[in-house]
mmCIF file of C-alpha atoms (C1' of nucleotides) in Angstrom:
data_model
loop_
_atom_site.group_PDB
_atom_site.id
_atom_site.type_symbol
_atom_site.label_atom_id
_atom_site.label_comp_id
_atom_site.label_asym_id
_atom_site.label_seq_id
_atom_site.Cartn_x
_atom_site.Cartn_y
_atom_site.Cartn_z
ATOM 1 C CA MET A 1 -10.256 44.961 -3.883
ATOM 2 C CA ASN A 2 -13.080 43.605 -5.946
ATOM 3 C CA ARG A 3 -15.647 46.058 -7.179
ATOM 4 C CA PHE A 4 -18.222 43.306 -7.384
ATOM 5 C CA ALA A 5 -20.121 42.596 -4.241
ATOM 6 C CA SER A 6 -20.571 38.889 -3.641
ATOM 7 C CA LYS A 7 -23.863 37.458 -4.820
ATOM 8 C CA ILE A 8 -26.541 38.126 -2.305
ATOM 9 C CA SER A 9 -28.805 35.370 -1.023
ATOM 10 C CA ASN A 10 -32.526 35.645 -0.540
ATOM 11 C CA ASP A 11 -31.943 35.482 3.193
ATOM 12 C CA ASP A 12 -29.525 38.371 3.048
ATOM 13 C CA LEU A 13 -32.000 40.319 0.984
ATOM 14 C CA GLU A 14 -34.777 39.614 3.421
ATOM 15 C CA THR A 15 -32.616 40.621 6.364
ATOM 16 C CA ARG A 16 -31.615 43.870 4.732
ATOM 17 C CA PHE A 17 -35.142 44.678 3.722
ATOM 18 C CA LYS A 18 -36.471 43.938 7.221
ATOM 19 C CA GLU A 19 -33.802 46.124 8.723
ATOM 20 C CA TYR A 20 -34.827 48.981 6.513
ATOM 21 C CA LEU A 21 -38.502 48.471 7.195
ATOM 22 C CA TYR A 22 -37.928 48.223 10.929
ATOM 23 C CA THR A 23 -36.000 51.471 11.069
ATOM 24 C CA HIS A 24 -38.590 53.190 8.903
ATOM 25 C CA ASN A 25 -41.779 52.096 10.574
ATOM 26 C CA GLY A 26 -42.659 49.795 7.715
ATOM 27 C CA LYS A 27 -44.106 46.342 7.675
ATOM 28 C CA PHE A 28 -42.698 43.257 6.074
ATOM 29 C CA THR A 29 -45.404 41.816 3.813
ATOM 30 C CA SER A 30 -45.518 38.974 1.354
ATOM 31 C CA GLU A 31 -46.234 41.354 -1.509
ATOM 32 C CA ARG A 32 -43.181 43.439 -0.759
ATOM 33 C CA MET A 33 -40.887 40.459 -0.462
ATOM 34 C CA ALA A 34 -42.302 38.931 -3.639
ATOM 35 C CA ILE A 35 -41.508 42.062 -5.617
ATOM 36 C CA LEU A 36 -38.022 42.256 -4.158
ATOM 37 C CA LYS A 37 -37.381 38.631 -5.102
ATOM 38 C CA LEU A 38 -38.658 39.089 -8.637
ATOM 39 C CA LEU A 39 -36.246 41.933 -9.095
ATOM 40 C CA TYR A 40 -33.308 39.859 -7.899
ATOM 41 C CA GLU A 41 -34.273 36.721 -9.787
ATOM 42 C CA ASP A 42 -34.126 38.558 -13.044
ATOM 43 C CA ASP A 43 -30.986 39.773 -14.735
ATOM 44 C CA GLU A 44 -32.754 42.334 -16.827
ATOM 45 C CA HIS A 45 -33.989 45.787 -16.164
ATOM 46 C CA LEU A 46 -37.647 45.398 -15.289
ATOM 47 C CA SER A 47 -40.479 47.805 -15.916
ATOM 48 C CA VAL A 48 -43.542 48.016 -13.720
ATOM 49 C CA ASP A 49 -45.430 46.017 -16.319
ATOM 50 C CA ASP A 50 -42.680 43.395 -16.476
ATOM 51 C CA ILE A 51 -42.981 42.933 -12.744
ATOM 52 C CA LEU A 52 -46.753 42.657 -12.940
ATOM 53 C CA ASP A 53 -46.424 40.101 -15.745
ATOM 54 C CA LEU A 54 -43.878 38.033 -13.851
ATOM 55 C CA ALA A 55 -46.036 38.107 -10.758
ATOM 56 C CA ARG A 56 -49.035 36.998 -12.767
ATOM 57 C CA GLN A 57 -47.029 34.154 -14.292
ATOM 58 C CA LYS A 58 -46.032 32.972 -10.845
ATOM 59 C CA GLU A 59 -49.568 33.526 -9.639
ATOM 60 C CA ILE A 60 -48.485 35.997 -7.030
ATOM 61 C CA PRO A 61 -51.368 38.407 -6.644
ATOM 62 C CA VAL A 62 -50.197 41.983 -6.366
ATOM 63 C CA SER A 63 -51.709 45.217 -7.562
ATOM 64 C CA ARG A 64 -50.133 47.855 -9.725
ATOM 65 C CA ALA A 65 -50.380 50.381 -6.924
ATOM 66 C CA THR A 66 -48.461 48.118 -4.593
ATOM 67 C CA VAL A 67 -45.771 47.562 -7.190
ATOM 68 C CA TYR A 68 -45.288 51.294 -7.494
ATOM 69 C CA ARG A 69 -45.313 51.789 -3.758
ATOM 70 C CA THR A 70 -42.904 48.936 -3.147
ATOM 71 C CA LEU A 71 -40.467 49.995 -5.842
ATOM 72 C CA ASP A 72 -40.301 53.403 -4.232
ATOM 73 C CA LEU A 73 -39.451 51.734 -0.949
ATOM 74 C CA LEU A 74 -36.790 49.580 -2.563
ATOM 75 C CA VAL A 75 -35.164 52.548 -4.204
ATOM 76 C CA GLN A 76 -35.219 54.512 -0.958
ATOM 77 C CA SER A 77 -33.695 51.594 0.887
ATOM 78 C CA GLY A 78 -30.950 51.222 -1.674
ATOM 79 C CA LEU A 79 -32.074 47.741 -2.716
ATOM 80 C CA ALA A 80 -33.148 48.848 -6.179
ATOM 81 C CA LYS A 81 -32.112 51.410 -8.745
ATOM 82 C CA LYS A 82 -34.433 53.271 -11.036
ATOM 83 C CA HIS A 83 -33.427 54.137 -14.578
ATOM 84 C CA GLN A 84 -35.113 56.289 -17.170
ATOM 85 C CA PHE A 85 -33.395 55.678 -20.471
ATOM 86 C CA GLU A 86 -34.542 57.810 -23.359
ATOM 87 C CA GLY A 87 -36.877 55.971 -25.656
ATOM 88 C CA HIS A 88 -37.481 53.363 -22.964
ATOM 89 C CA GLU A 89 -40.053 52.965 -20.266
ATOM 90 C CA THR A 90 -38.860 53.473 -16.693
ATOM 91 C CA VAL A 91 -37.053 50.367 -15.461
ATOM 92 C CA PHE A 92 -35.747 49.045 -12.167
ATOM 93 C CA GLU A 93 -32.692 46.985 -11.399
ATOM 94 C CA ALA A 94 -31.424 45.018 -8.406
ATOM 95 C CA ALA A 95 -28.912 47.272 -6.710
ATOM 96 C CA LEU A 96 -26.873 44.731 -4.756
ATOM 97 C CA LYS A 97 -26.242 42.225 -7.485
ATOM 98 C CA GLU A 98 -22.880 43.522 -8.511
ATOM 99 C CA GLY A 99 -20.814 46.644 -8.294
ATOM 100 C CA HIS A 100 -21.737 50.004 -9.646
ATOM 101 C CA HIS A 101 -22.007 50.349 -13.388
ATOM 102 C CA ASP A 102 -23.441 52.672 -15.978
ATOM 103 C CA HIS A 103 -25.239 51.936 -19.226
ATOM 104 C CA ILE A 104 -24.793 51.928 -22.952
ATOM 105 C CA VAL A 105 -27.995 52.121 -24.959
ATOM 106 C CA CYS A 106 -27.836 51.032 -28.581
ATOM 107 C CA VAL A 107 -30.061 53.317 -30.608
ATOM 108 C CA ASP A 108 -30.293 50.673 -33.333
ATOM 109 C CA CYS A 109 -31.494 47.625 -31.433
ATOM 110 C CA ASN A 110 -32.246 49.334 -28.119
ATOM 111 C CA LYS A 111 -30.213 46.803 -26.202
ATOM 112 C CA ILE A 112 -28.780 47.951 -22.907
ATOM 113 C CA THR A 113 -25.219 47.029 -22.020
ATOM 114 C CA GLU A 114 -23.396 47.807 -18.793
ATOM 115 C CA PHE A 115 -19.975 49.325 -18.376
ATOM 116 C CA PHE A 116 -17.662 50.424 -15.634
ATOM 117 C CA ASN A 117 -14.517 52.507 -15.752
ATOM 118 C CA ASP A 118 -12.398 53.516 -12.775
ATOM 119 C CA ASP A 119 -11.037 56.675 -14.341
ATOM 120 C CA LEU A 120 -14.507 57.859 -15.162
ATOM 121 C CA GLU A 121 -15.594 57.457 -11.565
ATOM 122 C CA ARG A 122 -12.548 59.236 -10.224
ATOM 123 C CA ILE A 123 -12.898 62.167 -12.599
ATOM 124 C CA GLN A 124 -16.541 62.612 -11.697
ATOM 125 C CA ASN A 125 -15.673 62.826 -8.029
ATOM 126 C CA ASP A 126 -12.941 65.323 -8.782
ATOM 127 C CA ILE A 127 -15.285 67.513 -10.762
ATOM 128 C CA LEU A 128 -17.862 67.551 -8.000
ATOM 129 C CA ALA A 129 -15.212 68.217 -5.385
ATOM 130 C CA LYS A 130 -14.040 71.253 -7.349
ATOM 131 C CA HIS A 131 -17.581 72.564 -7.098
ATOM 132 C CA GLY A 132 -17.667 71.939 -3.352
ATOM 133 C CA LEU A 133 -20.033 68.981 -3.448
ATOM 134 C CA VAL A 134 -19.827 65.312 -2.655
ATOM 135 C CA MET A 135 -21.405 62.781 -4.956
ATOM 136 C CA VAL A 136 -24.800 61.481 -3.974
ATOM 137 C CA LYS A 137 -25.236 59.571 -7.191
ATOM 138 C CA HIS A 138 -24.930 60.070 -10.895
ATOM 139 C CA THR A 139 -26.664 59.033 -14.041
ATOM 140 C CA HIS A 140 -24.554 58.305 -17.046
ATOM 141 C CA GLN A 141 -25.780 56.803 -20.286
ATOM 142 C CA LEU A 142 -24.008 56.487 -23.590
ATOM 143 C CA TYR A 143 -26.228 56.281 -26.649
ATOM 144 C CA GLY A 144 -24.440 54.640 -29.533
ATOM 145 C CA LYS A 145 -24.956 53.600 -33.104
ATOM 146 C CA CYS A 146 -23.612 50.440 -34.666
ATOM 147 C CA THR A 147 -20.618 50.745 -36.955
ATOM 148 C CA VAL A 148 -21.523 47.574 -38.791
ATOM 149 C CA ASN A 149 -24.706 46.271 -40.290
ATOM 150 C CA ASN A 150 -25.393 43.481 -37.867
ATOM 151 C CA CYS A 151 -25.547 45.365 -34.619
ATOM 152 C CA PRO A 152 -23.002 43.853 -32.228
ATOM 153 C CA ASN A 153 -25.276 44.477 -29.345
ATOM 154 C CA ARG A 154 -27.965 42.451 -30.953
ATOM 155 C CA THR A 155 -25.846 39.334 -31.161
ATOM 156 C CA SER A 156 -23.441 39.680 -28.268
ATOM 157 C CA MET B 1 -9.220 74.824 -31.038
ATOM 158 C CA ASN B 2 -11.957 76.344 -29.000
ATOM 159 C CA ARG B 3 -14.620 74.038 -27.754
ATOM 160 C CA PHE B 4 -17.073 76.908 -27.597
ATOM 161 C CA ALA B 5 -18.909 77.656 -30.780
ATOM 162 C CA SER B 6 -19.125 81.335 -31.496
ATOM 163 C CA LYS B 7 -22.356 82.981 -30.414
ATOM 164 C CA ILE B 8 -25.020 82.375 -32.952
ATOM 165 C CA SER B 9 -27.097 85.204 -34.373
ATOM 166 C CA ASN B 10 -30.832 85.160 -34.875
ATOM 167 C CA ASP B 11 -30.219 85.150 -38.605
ATOM 168 C CA ASP B 12 -27.987 82.113 -38.366
ATOM 169 C CA LEU B 13 -30.596 80.409 -36.266
ATOM 170 C CA GLU B 14 -33.301 81.190 -38.732
ATOM 171 C CA THR B 15 -31.204 79.960 -41.624
ATOM 172 C CA ARG B 16 -30.411 76.712 -39.898
ATOM 173 C CA PHE B 17 -33.991 76.161 -38.904
ATOM 174 C CA LYS B 18 -35.254 76.869 -42.401
ATOM 175 C CA GLU B 19 -32.716 74.470 -43.829
ATOM 176 C CA TYR B 20 -33.924 71.749 -41.544
ATOM 177 C CA LEU B 21 -37.554 72.474 -42.263
ATOM 178 C CA TYR B 22 -36.947 72.565 -45.993
ATOM 179 C CA THR B 23 -35.247 69.184 -46.029
ATOM 180 C CA HIS B 24 -37.943 67.713 -43.844
ATOM 181 C CA ASN B 25 -41.027 68.962 -45.540
ATOM 182 C CA GLY B 26 -41.778 71.387 -42.772
ATOM 183 C CA LYS B 27 -43.016 74.940 -42.850
ATOM 184 C CA PHE B 28 -41.417 77.981 -41.331
ATOM 185 C CA THR B 29 -44.031 79.685 -39.166
ATOM 186 C CA SER B 30 -43.996 82.627 -36.803
ATOM 187 C CA GLU B 31 -44.905 80.372 -33.879
ATOM 188 C CA ARG B 32 -41.970 78.076 -34.523
ATOM 189 C CA MET B 33 -39.487 80.889 -34.887
ATOM 190 C CA ALA B 34 -40.837 82.600 -31.784
ATOM 191 C CA ILE B 35 -40.258 79.497 -29.696
ATOM 192 C CA LEU B 36 -36.779 79.031 -31.099
ATOM 193 C CA LYS B 37 -35.911 82.628 -30.276
ATOM 194 C CA LEU B 38 -37.251 82.379 -26.737
ATOM 195 C CA LEU B 39 -35.026 79.395 -26.165
ATOM 196 C CA TYR B 40 -31.947 81.230 -27.384
ATOM 197 C CA GLU B 41 -32.714 84.480 -25.608
ATOM 198 C CA ASP B 42 -32.746 82.772 -22.292
ATOM 199 C CA ASP B 43 -29.703 81.412 -20.520
ATOM 200 C CA GLU B 44 -31.645 79.007 -18.405
ATOM 201 C CA HIS B 45 -33.082 75.613 -18.970
ATOM 202 C CA LEU B 46 -36.698 76.218 -19.889
ATOM 203 C CA SER B 47 -39.684 74.018 -19.213
ATOM 204 C CA VAL B 48 -42.734 73.946 -21.439
ATOM 205 C CA ASP B 49 -44.503 76.139 -18.903
ATOM 206 C CA ASP B 50 -41.588 78.557 -18.804
ATOM 207 C CA ILE B 51 -41.835 78.951 -22.551
ATOM 208 C CA LEU B 52 -45.578 79.465 -22.398
ATOM 209 C CA ASP B 53 -45.097 82.082 -19.674
ATOM 210 C CA LEU B 54 -42.411 83.917 -21.616
ATOM 211 C CA ALA B 55 -44.553 83.892 -24.728
ATOM 212 C CA ARG B 56 -47.489 85.257 -22.782
ATOM 213 C CA GLN B 57 -45.295 88.013 -21.323
ATOM 214 C CA LYS B 58 -44.211 89.024 -24.794
ATOM 215 C CA GLU B 59 -47.767 88.679 -26.032
ATOM 216 C CA ILE B 60 -46.815 86.052 -28.536
ATOM 217 C CA PRO B 61 -49.847 83.831 -28.889
ATOM 218 C CA VAL B 62 -48.902 80.167 -29.031
ATOM 219 C CA SER B 63 -50.640 77.095 -27.759
ATOM 220 C CA ARG B 64 -49.273 74.422 -25.492
ATOM 221 C CA ALA B 65 -49.651 71.818 -28.217
ATOM 222 C CA THR B 66 -47.577 73.884 -30.596
ATOM 223 C CA VAL B 67 -44.875 74.347 -27.991
ATOM 224 C CA TYR B 68 -44.637 70.586 -27.563
ATOM 225 C CA ARG B 69 -44.660 69.974 -31.297
ATOM 226 C CA THR B 70 -42.063 72.651 -31.966
ATOM 227 C CA LEU B 71 -39.733 71.518 -29.209
ATOM 228 C CA ASP B 72 -39.759 68.046 -30.716
ATOM 229 C CA LEU B 73 -38.770 69.545 -34.044
ATOM 230 C CA LEU B 74 -36.009 71.590 -32.482
ATOM 231 C CA VAL B 75 -34.584 68.578 -30.714
ATOM 232 C CA GLN B 76 -34.719 66.524 -33.896
ATOM 233 C CA SER B 77 -33.019 69.275 -35.822
ATOM 234 C CA GLY B 78 -30.264 69.563 -33.256
ATOM 235 C CA LEU B 79 -31.176 73.124 -32.337
ATOM 236 C CA ALA B 80 -32.352 72.194 -28.841
ATOM 237 C CA LYS B 81 -31.494 69.680 -26.190
ATOM 238 C CA LYS B 82 -33.941 68.043 -23.880
ATOM 239 C CA HIS B 83 -33.027 67.210 -20.299
ATOM 240 C CA GLN B 84 -34.873 65.237 -17.696
ATOM 241 C CA PHE B 85 -33.122 65.780 -14.394
ATOM 242 C CA GLU B 86 -34.429 63.749 -11.496
ATOM 243 C CA GLY B 87 -36.641 65.782 -9.238
ATOM 244 C CA HIS B 88 -37.072 68.382 -11.975
ATOM 245 C CA GLU B 89 -39.587 68.920 -14.698
ATOM 246 C CA THR B 90 -38.416 68.263 -18.249
ATOM 247 C CA VAL B 91 -36.404 71.211 -19.549
ATOM 248 C CA PHE B 92 -34.993 72.347 -22.862
ATOM 249 C CA GLU B 93 -31.821 74.183 -23.677
ATOM 250 C CA ALA B 94 -30.396 75.993 -26.707
ATOM 251 C CA ALA B 95 -28.008 73.530 -28.308
ATOM 252 C CA LEU B 96 -25.811 75.883 -30.308
ATOM 253 C CA LYS B 97 -25.068 78.444 -27.658
ATOM 254 C CA GLU B 98 -21.779 77.017 -26.542
ATOM 255 C CA GLY B 99 -19.909 73.775 -26.626
ATOM 256 C CA HIS B 100 -21.060 70.514 -25.198
ATOM 257 C CA HIS B 101 -21.355 70.269 -21.453
ATOM 258 C CA ASP B 102 -22.949 68.055 -18.867
ATOM 259 C CA HIS B 103 -24.699 68.929 -15.648
ATOM 260 C CA ILE B 104 -24.291 68.913 -11.911
ATOM 261 C CA VAL B 105 -27.515 68.926 -9.928
ATOM 262 C CA CYS B 106 -27.304 70.017 -6.316
ATOM 263 C CA VAL B 107 -29.701 67.888 -4.286
ATOM 264 C CA ASP B 108 -29.771 70.556 -1.577
ATOM 265 C CA CYS B 109 -30.761 73.661 -3.485
ATOM 266 C CA ASN B 110 -31.599 72.016 -6.804
ATOM 267 C CA LYS B 111 -29.382 74.372 -8.722
ATOM 268 C CA ILE B 112 -28.019 73.129 -12.010
ATOM 269 C CA THR B 113 -24.398 73.828 -12.895
ATOM 270 C CA GLU B 114 -22.627 72.929 -16.089
ATOM 271 C CA PHE B 115 -19.299 71.197 -16.483
ATOM 272 C CA PHE B 116 -17.043 69.926 -19.205
ATOM 273 C CA ASN B 117 -14.025 67.654 -19.054
ATOM 274 C CA ASP B 118 -11.956 66.500 -21.994
ATOM 275 C CA ASP B 119 -10.806 63.269 -20.410
ATOM 276 C CA LEU B 120 -14.347 62.311 -19.621
ATOM 277 C CA GLU B 121 -15.372 62.775 -23.243
ATOM 278 C CA ARG B 122 -12.435 60.804 -24.538
ATOM 279 C CA ILE B 123 -12.989 57.899 -22.159
ATOM 280 C CA GLN B 124 -16.631 57.693 -23.104
ATOM 281 C CA ASN B 125 -15.766 57.424 -26.766
ATOM 282 C CA ASP B 126 -13.194 54.753 -25.987
ATOM 283 C CA ILE B 127 -15.716 52.718 -24.037
ATOM 284 C CA LEU B 128 -18.262 52.862 -26.821
ATOM 285 C CA ALA B 129 -15.628 52.012 -29.427
ATOM 286 C CA LYS B 130 -14.699 48.917 -27.442
ATOM 287 C CA HIS B 131 -18.301 47.836 -27.754
ATOM 288 C CA GLY B 132 -18.313 48.488 -31.464
ATOM 289 C CA LEU B 133 -20.473 51.585 -31.392
ATOM 290 C CA VAL B 134 -20.036 55.233 -32.181
ATOM 291 C CA MET B 135 -21.455 57.869 -29.877
ATOM 292 C CA VAL B 136 -24.763 59.372 -30.871
ATOM 293 C CA LYS B 137 -25.100 61.296 -27.651
ATOM 294 C CA HIS B 138 -24.853 60.771 -23.954
ATOM 295 C CA THR B 139 -26.544 61.929 -20.821
ATOM 296 C CA HIS B 140 -24.417 62.527 -17.803
ATOM 297 C CA GLN B 141 -25.565 64.103 -14.583
ATOM 298 C CA LEU B 142 -23.797 64.316 -11.252
ATOM 299 C CA TYR B 143 -26.039 64.669 -8.215
ATOM 300 C CA GLY B 144 -24.157 66.194 -5.314
ATOM 301 C CA LYS B 145 -24.637 67.285 -1.751
ATOM 302 C CA CYS B 146 -23.078 70.343 -0.214
ATOM 303 C CA THR B 147 -20.104 69.860 2.059
ATOM 304 C CA VAL B 148 -20.786 73.093 3.894
ATOM 305 C CA ASN B 149 -23.873 74.621 5.414
ATOM 306 C CA ASN B 150 -24.382 77.435 2.983
ATOM 307 C CA CYS B 151 -24.636 75.585 -0.260
ATOM 308 C CA PRO B 152 -22.031 76.952 -2.663
ATOM 309 C CA ASN B 153 -24.392 76.406 -5.506
ATOM 310 C CA ARG B 154 -26.987 78.524 -3.861
ATOM 311 C CA THR B 155 -24.762 81.584 -3.678
ATOM 312 C CA SER B 156 -22.478 81.181 -6.657
ATOM 313 C "C1'" DT C 1 -54.145 75.228 -54.488
ATOM 314 C "C1'" DT C 2 -52.308 72.086 -51.309
ATOM 315 C "C1'" DG C 3 -50.386 69.964 -47.557
ATOM 316 C "C1'" DG C 4 -48.651 71.131 -43.614
ATOM 317 C "C1'" DC C 5 -49.742 74.087 -39.241
ATOM 318 C "C1'" DT C 6 -52.463 75.784 -35.327
ATOM 319 C "C1'" DG C 7 -55.598 75.898 -31.424
ATOM 320 C "C1'" DC C 8 -58.793 73.529 -28.888
ATOM 321 C "C1'" DA C 9 -60.435 69.911 -26.369
ATOM 322 C "C1'" DA C 10 -60.509 65.197 -25.771
ATOM 323 C "C1'" DA C 11 -57.798 61.279 -25.234
ATOM 324 C "C1'" DT C 12 -53.754 58.688 -23.455
ATOM 325 C "C1'" DC C 13 -50.238 57.204 -20.641
ATOM 326 C "C1'" DC C 14 -48.017 56.779 -16.420
ATOM 327 C "C1'" DT C 15 -48.159 57.428 -11.693
ATOM 328 C "C1'" DT C 16 -50.304 58.818 -7.393
ATOM 329 C "C1'" DT C 17 -53.925 58.939 -4.006
ATOM 330 C "C1'" DG C 18 -58.351 58.354 -1.035
ATOM 331 C "C1'" DC C 19 -60.681 55.032 1.096
ATOM 332 C "C1'" DA C 20 -62.471 50.818 3.248
ATOM 333 C "C1'" DG C 21 -61.141 46.602 4.792
ATOM 334 C "C1'" DC C 22 -57.042 43.510 5.955
ATOM 335 C "C1'" DC C 23 -53.001 41.990 8.430
ATOM 336 C "C1'" DG C 24 -48.277 42.273 10.548
ATOM 337 C "C1'" DT C 25 -46.520 43.352 14.995
ATOM 338 C "C1'" DA D 1 -55.964 46.454 18.969
ATOM 339 C "C1'" DC D 2 -53.273 49.751 16.301
ATOM 340 C "C1'" DG D 3 -51.195 51.538 12.519
ATOM 341 C "C1'" DG D 4 -49.479 50.475 8.509
ATOM 342 C "C1'" DC D 5 -50.727 47.763 4.038
ATOM 343 C "C1'" DT D 6 -53.513 46.406 0.039
ATOM 344 C "C1'" DG D 7 -56.611 46.636 -3.887
ATOM 345 C "C1'" DC D 8 -59.617 49.263 -6.317
ATOM 346 C "C1'" DA D 9 -61.016 52.981 -8.761
ATOM 347 C "C1'" DA D 10 -60.731 57.716 -9.247
ATOM 348 C "C1'" DA D 11 -57.722 61.552 -9.644
ATOM 349 C "C1'" DG D 12 -53.606 63.894 -11.423
ATOM 350 C "C1'" DG D 13 -50.103 65.603 -14.353
ATOM 351 C "C1'" DA D 14 -47.682 65.536 -18.494
ATOM 352 C "C1'" DT D 15 -47.883 64.785 -23.226
ATOM 353 C "C1'" DT D 16 -50.233 63.440 -27.526
ATOM 354 C "C1'" DT D 17 -53.796 63.459 -30.902
ATOM 355 C "C1'" DG D 18 -58.167 64.236 -33.943
ATOM 356 C "C1'" DC D 19 -60.234 67.657 -36.184
ATOM 357 C "C1'" DA D 20 -61.695 71.909 -38.536
ATOM 358 C "C1'" DG D 21 -60.050 75.984 -40.179
ATOM 359 C "C1'" DC D 22 -55.716 78.684 -41.470
ATOM 360 C "C1'" DC D 23 -51.579 79.794 -43.879
ATOM 361 C "C1'" DA D 24 -46.825 79.174 -45.975
ATOM 362 C "C1'" DA D 25 -44.986 77.725 -50.285
#
DNA sequence: TTGGCTGCAAATCCTTTGCAGCCGT
DNA sequence: ACGGCTGCAAAGGATTTGCAGCCAA
């Protein structure tokens, strides 16, 4: 069993998004699809401003309000994830690119690294179960400091 | 070895705070101490408005700006922790009351519960070490949904 | 005395919203 | 054609900041 979902094509994305929109009384527009694509074309965590910049670069006209509104939709539909790392602006990430992961934030260089650990996931579920709940989601960030002068996150 | 620190007295608090202020060119004022005390008198997670309300109730005059400025100081000094749970306003918590813990947020009733797990802590350190970092801090929240109609968090 | 505090109000930053016209269905 | 979108600009909410007077050290 591979925890990584297979890479998703633009067609798949579009199909999924249309499905969601159809079942939620929403309309499929060029602006919405453009934002979704930008998110999946990029491997980074994008802020609202990043998305606006990218759109401008590609000469895709879209307003800030629409970016906000669309990102909300994408998060609700499960196509995007929203992260608020301390000391960072709010960022969004493609949700279907690969399997679940959490984040390490280097407090020296601010770089964000991803990690995944089976045991961690299992324990979290156990803890919630003991409290009579089932996991909806979790947020888990490790803030670390370099042990050497040249921050490994900076060069890795 | 007990993971819970012993309860801290107001005198201890004051001493610690003064130490921090002294080494950071800060002044010990009645407003600052009042806010620190409010935080440690209360077992809840307090928002800025909560603190302002409590101060008003006790007829301790303090402005919103000072509350913000003081909370920053307290967080920097390690006397307070700041939490931003999704769907909640930003809240602050006394840091020296008991040992480290993380939080469960019930998405049904919004109640916040605390948890601690040794394995979880150990694994997190291991993960960071593998990346060449040492833990500065971490944020870890589990968002759960009730498995029964009457939310156990609501009544517990 | 001096530099750091405080309160106040204004300023900022991020995000949301009302509205008029546009467009997917 | 209808109802949901979009852009714009204004509104909102949370937090920060400039400033004049105050106060701890």
